[in-house]
C-alpha positions as a printed NumPy array, in Angstrom:
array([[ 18.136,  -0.011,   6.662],
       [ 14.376,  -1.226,   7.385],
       [ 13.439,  -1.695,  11.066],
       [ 13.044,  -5.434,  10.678],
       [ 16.807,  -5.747,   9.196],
       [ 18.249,  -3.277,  11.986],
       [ 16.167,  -5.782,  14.576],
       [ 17.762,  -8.988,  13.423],
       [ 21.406,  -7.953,  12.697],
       [ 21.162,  -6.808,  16.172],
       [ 19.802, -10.023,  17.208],
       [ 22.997, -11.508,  15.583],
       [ 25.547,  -9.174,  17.402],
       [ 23.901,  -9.984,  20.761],
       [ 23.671, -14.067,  20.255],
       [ 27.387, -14.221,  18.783],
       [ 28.556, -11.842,  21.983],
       [ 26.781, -13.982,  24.326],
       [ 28.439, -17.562,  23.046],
       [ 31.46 , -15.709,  22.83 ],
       [ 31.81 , -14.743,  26.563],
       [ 30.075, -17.558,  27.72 ],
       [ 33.445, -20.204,  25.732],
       [ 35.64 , -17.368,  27.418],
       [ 34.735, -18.206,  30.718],
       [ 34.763, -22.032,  29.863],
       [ 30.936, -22.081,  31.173],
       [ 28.567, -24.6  ,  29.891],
       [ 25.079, -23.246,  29.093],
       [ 23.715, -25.611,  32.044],
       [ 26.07 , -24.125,  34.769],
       [ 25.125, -20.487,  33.064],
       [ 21.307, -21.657,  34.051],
       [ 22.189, -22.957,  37.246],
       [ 24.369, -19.635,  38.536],
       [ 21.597, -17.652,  37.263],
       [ 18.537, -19.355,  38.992],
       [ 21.065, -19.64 ,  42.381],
       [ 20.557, -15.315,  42.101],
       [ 16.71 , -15.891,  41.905],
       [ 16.284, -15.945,  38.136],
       [ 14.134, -17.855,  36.21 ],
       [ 14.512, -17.697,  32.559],
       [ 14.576, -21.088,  31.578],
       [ 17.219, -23.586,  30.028],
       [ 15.724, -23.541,  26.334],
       [ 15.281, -19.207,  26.587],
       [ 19.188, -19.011,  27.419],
       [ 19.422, -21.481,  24.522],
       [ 17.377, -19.634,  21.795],
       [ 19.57 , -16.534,  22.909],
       [ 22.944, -17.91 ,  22.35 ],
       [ 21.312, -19.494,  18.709],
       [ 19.507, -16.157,  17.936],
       [ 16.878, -18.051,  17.655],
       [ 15.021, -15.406,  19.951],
       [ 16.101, -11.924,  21.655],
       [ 15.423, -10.592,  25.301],
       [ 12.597,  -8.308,  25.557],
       [ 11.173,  -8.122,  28.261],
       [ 11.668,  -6.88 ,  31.713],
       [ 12.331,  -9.945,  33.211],
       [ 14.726, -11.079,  30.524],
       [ 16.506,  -7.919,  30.458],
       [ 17.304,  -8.469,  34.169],
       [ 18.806, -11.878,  33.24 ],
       [ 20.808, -10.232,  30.84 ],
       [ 21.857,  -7.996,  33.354],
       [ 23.015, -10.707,  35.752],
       [ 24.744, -12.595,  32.932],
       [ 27.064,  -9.996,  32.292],
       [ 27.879,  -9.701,  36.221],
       [ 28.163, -13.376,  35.971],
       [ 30.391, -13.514,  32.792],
       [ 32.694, -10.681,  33.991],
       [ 31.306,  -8.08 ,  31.383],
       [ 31.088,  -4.762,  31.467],
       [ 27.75 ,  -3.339,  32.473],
       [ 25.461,  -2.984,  28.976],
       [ 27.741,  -5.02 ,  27.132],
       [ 25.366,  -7.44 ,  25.937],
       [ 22.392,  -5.097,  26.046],
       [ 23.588,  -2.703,  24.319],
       [ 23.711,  -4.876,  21.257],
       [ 19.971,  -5.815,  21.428],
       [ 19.342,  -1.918,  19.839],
       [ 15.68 ,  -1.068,  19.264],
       [ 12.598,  -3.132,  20.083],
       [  9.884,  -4.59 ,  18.016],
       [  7.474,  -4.637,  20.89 ],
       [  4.754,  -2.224,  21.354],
       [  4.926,  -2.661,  25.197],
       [  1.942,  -3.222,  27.131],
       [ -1.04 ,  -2.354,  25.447],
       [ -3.874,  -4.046,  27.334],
       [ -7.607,  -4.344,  26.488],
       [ -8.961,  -2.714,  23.629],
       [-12.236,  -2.177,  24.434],
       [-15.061,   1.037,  23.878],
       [-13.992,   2.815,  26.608],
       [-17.622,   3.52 ,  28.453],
       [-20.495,   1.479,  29.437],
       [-22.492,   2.413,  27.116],
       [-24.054,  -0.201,  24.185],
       [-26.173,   1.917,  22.189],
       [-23.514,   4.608,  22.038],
       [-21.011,   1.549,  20.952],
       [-23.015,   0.752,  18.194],
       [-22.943,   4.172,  16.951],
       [-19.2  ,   4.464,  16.797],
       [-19.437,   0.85 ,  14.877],
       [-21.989,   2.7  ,  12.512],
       [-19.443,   5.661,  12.045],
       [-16.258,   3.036,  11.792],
       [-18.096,   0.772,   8.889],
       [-19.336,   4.511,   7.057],
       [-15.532,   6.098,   7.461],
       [-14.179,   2.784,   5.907],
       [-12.195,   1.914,   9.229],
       [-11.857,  -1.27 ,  10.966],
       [-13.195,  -1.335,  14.695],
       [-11.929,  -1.627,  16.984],
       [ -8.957,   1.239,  15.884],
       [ -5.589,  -0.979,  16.014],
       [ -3.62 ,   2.444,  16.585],
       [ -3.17 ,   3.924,  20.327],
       [ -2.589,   6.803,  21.554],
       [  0.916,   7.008,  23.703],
       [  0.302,  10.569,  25.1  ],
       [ -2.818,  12.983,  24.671],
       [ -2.802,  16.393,  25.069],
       [ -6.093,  17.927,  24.697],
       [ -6.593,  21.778,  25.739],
       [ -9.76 ,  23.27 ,  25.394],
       [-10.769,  27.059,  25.527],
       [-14.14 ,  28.499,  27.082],
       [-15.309,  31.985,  25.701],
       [-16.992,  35.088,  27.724],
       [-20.263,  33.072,  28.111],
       [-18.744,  29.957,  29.367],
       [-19.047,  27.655,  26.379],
       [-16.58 ,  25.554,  24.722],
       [-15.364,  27.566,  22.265],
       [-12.239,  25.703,  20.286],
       [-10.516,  22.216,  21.201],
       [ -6.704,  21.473,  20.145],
       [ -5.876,  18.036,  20.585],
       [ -2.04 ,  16.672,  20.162],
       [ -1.384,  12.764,  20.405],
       [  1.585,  10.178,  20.143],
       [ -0.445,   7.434,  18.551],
       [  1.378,   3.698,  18.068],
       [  0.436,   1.107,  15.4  ],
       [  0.02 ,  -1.942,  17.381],
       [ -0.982,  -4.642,  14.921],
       [ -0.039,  -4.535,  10.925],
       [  0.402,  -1.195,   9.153],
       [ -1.818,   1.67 ,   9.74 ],
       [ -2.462,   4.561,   7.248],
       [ -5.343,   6.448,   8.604],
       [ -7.157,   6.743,  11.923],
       [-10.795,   8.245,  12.861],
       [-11.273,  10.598,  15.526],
       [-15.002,  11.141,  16.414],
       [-16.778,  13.779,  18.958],
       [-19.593,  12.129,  21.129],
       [-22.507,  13.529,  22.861],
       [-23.916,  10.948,  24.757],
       [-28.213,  11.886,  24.809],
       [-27.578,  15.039,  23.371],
       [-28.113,  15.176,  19.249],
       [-25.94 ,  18.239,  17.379],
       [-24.701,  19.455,  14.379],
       [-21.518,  18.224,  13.153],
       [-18.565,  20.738,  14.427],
       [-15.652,  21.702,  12.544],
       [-13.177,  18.835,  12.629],
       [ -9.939,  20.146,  11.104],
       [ -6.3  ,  18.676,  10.497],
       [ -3.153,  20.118,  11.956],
       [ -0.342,  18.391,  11.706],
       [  0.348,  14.509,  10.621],
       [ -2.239,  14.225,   7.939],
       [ -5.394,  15.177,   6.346],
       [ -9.049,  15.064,   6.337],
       [ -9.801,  12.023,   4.086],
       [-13.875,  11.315,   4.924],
       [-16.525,  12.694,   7.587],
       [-19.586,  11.555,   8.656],
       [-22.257,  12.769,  11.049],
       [-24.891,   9.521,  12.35 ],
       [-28.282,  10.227,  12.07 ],
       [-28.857,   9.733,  15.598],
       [-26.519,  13.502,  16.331],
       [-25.017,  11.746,  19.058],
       [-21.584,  10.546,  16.794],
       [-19.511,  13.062,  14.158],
       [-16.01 ,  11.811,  12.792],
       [-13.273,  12.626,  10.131],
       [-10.76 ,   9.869,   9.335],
       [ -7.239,  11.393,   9.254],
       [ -5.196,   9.968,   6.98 ],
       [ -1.545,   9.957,   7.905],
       [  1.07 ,  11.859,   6.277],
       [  2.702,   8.128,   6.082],
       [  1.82 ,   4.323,   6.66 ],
       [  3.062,   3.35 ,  10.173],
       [  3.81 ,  -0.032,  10.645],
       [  3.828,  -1.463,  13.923],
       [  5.638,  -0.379,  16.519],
       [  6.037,   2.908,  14.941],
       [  4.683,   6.133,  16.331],
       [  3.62 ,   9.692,  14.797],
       [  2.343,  12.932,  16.043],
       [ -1.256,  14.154,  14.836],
       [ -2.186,  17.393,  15.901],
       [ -6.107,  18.017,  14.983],
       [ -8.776,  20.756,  16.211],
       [-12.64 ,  20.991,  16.894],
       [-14.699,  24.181,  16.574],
       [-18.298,  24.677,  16.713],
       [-20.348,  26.237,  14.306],
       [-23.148,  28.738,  14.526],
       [-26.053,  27.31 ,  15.952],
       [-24.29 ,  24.921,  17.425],
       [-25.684,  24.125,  21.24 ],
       [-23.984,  25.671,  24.364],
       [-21.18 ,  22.799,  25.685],
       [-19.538,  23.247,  29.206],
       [-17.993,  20.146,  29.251],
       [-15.636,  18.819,  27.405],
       [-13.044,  15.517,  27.837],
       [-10.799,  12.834,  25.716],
       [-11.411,   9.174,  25.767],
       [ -9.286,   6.248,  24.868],
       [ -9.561,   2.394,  23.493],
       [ -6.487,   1.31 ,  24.899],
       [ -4.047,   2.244,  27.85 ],
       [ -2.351,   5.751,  27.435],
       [  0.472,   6.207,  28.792],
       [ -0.279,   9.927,  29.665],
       [ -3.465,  12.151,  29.119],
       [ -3.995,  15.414,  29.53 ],
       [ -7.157,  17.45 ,  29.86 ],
       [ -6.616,  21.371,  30.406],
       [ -9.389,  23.312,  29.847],
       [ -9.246,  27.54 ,  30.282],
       [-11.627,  29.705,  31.159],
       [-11.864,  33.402,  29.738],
       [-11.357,  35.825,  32.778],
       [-14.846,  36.361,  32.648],
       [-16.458,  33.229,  32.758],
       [-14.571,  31.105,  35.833],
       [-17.105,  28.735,  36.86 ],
       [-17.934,  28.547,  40.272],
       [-18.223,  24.469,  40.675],
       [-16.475,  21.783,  38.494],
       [-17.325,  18.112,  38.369],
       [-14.887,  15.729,  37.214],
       [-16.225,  12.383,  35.472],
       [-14.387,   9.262,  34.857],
       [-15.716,   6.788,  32.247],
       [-14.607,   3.   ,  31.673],
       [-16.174,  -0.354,  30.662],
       [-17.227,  -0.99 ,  34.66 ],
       [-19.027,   2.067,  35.289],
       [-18.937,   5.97 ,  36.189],
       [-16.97 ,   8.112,  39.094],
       [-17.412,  11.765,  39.449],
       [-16.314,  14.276,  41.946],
       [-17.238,  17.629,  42.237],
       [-14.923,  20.478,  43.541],
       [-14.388,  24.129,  43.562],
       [-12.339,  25.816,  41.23 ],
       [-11.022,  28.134,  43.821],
       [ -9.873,  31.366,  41.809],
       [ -8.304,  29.125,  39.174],
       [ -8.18 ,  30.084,  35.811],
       [ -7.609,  26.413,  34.145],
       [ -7.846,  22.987,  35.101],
       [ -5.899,  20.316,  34.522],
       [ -6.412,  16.295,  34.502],
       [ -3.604,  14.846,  34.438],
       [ -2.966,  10.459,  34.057],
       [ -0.888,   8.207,  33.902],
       [ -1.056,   4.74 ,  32.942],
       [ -4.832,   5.847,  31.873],
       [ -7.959,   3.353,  29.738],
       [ -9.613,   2.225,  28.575],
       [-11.883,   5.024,  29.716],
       [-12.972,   8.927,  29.144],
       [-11.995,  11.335,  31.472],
       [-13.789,  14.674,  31.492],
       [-14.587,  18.171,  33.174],
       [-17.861,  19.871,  33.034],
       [-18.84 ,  23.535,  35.131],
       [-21.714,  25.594,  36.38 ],
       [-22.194,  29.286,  37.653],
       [-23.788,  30.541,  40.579],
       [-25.86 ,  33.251,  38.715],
       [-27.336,  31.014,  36.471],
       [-25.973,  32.003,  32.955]])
């Protein structure tokens, strides 16, 4: 069964269950409005009416409490009616989409590297959950970069999505952008600037909104490439969790690590010791549009 089906014969099950227990209790959809707002809830007359037609389904939090308080009302049996309503074609709260630093020129390079991949910008897909773990070799450099992400379609159908490395000021060779899991490689591109590299992944599948997948894709440098201690994730729209852990080989523990947080208002940072740690990591919730990032210096001046 598609999703849309399995939403509205759901739908049905929960509107004919609600008129039924509201003629068993001999209520009239009025005095069902008037109990409810008596308990301090507002959902309106014509919402309790599209309900009980099917017209419209509960979705939110708000109307999931009234649903609550109807079957209290209407003698039910907790998640009687709510358990009917079965999965959700909401994406949840997705927010702003916006580039997630203040930074215009660099904007217009990602727009370059969108309209040269073939992908529209601003990306409609977000990413749920971010894991990104980075390594640092003997001589303190990045050294490889694994990145695993939940990522939602939030408008339409999506079948591919880019993922670019930035270097704000800094030009570089392209690195080694590889796929893992979820897809493939279907187009680089490097902007002439050096500042903006990208792959698009194509999805193993088409994901239609609000369907999620898991992409799993890596970054290594290649010979040549210039010395990075710092290294980060940034996001277009709110994640619900992102990770940044970044290890250090035994050899090279920095001695001072700054922290750096990104978003369309401006730039924090906050510098720390490491204190005998081997790894850090940034951890948030409820996180973008913004970058979050770690960079890390040594005493004896390597």
């Amino acid at each position: 069964m598609s999703f849309e089906r399995s939403i509205r014969r759901s739908s049905e099950e929960f509107s004919s269950a609600l008129r039924d227990a509201i003629n068993a209790r001999g209520l009239s959809l009025a005095r069902l409005h008037e109990m409810l707002r008596s308990r301090g809830n507002g959902v309106s007359m014509a919402t309790l009416s599209y309900w009980r037609s099917g017209r419209r389904r509960p979705e939110g939090v708000q109307s999931l409490a009234a649903i609550a308080e109807i079957e209290r009302l209407l003698h039910l049996a907790p998640g009687e009616l709510t358990a009917r309503l079965g999965a959700t074609n909401r994406t949840g709260p997705v927010g702003p989409n916006q580039f997630p630093m203040n930074e215009q020129e660099l904007e217009r390079s990602v727009r370059d590297a969108f309209a040269a991949l073939g992908a529209e910008y601003p990306d409609t897909a977000r990413e749920l959950t971010t894991h990104s773990v980075t390594d640092v070799d003997a001589a303190g450099n990045v050294a490889h970069c694994q990145t695993r992400s939940i990522v939602q379609s939030t408008v339409g159908t999506v079948s591919s999505i880019p993922f670019l490395e930035l270097t704000p000021g800094e030009p570089t060779p392209a690195p080694i952008i590889t796929a893992i899991a979820g897809g493939r490689i279907a187009a680089r591109y490097s902007h002439p600037n050096g500042e903006v590299h990208g792959v698009l992944f194509e999805l193993d599948s088409p994901l239609a909104a609000p369907d999620t997948t898991i992409v799993e894709w890596a970054v290594d440098y290649p010979p040549g490439y210039p010395p990075q201690r710092e290294t980060g994730h940034a996001v277009a729209m709110k994640c619900r969790e992102l990770l940044v852990w970044t290890r250090f080989h035994p050899d090279a523990i920095p001695d001072h690590v700054t922290e750096r947080v990104d978003n369309p208002q401006g730039t924090t940072t906050t510098t720390t010791e490491i204190g005998g740690r081997t790894s850090v990591a940034q951890i948030r919730r409820g996180f973008g549009p913004g970058a979050l990032s770690l960079s890390w210096s040594y005493d004896d001046g390597r």
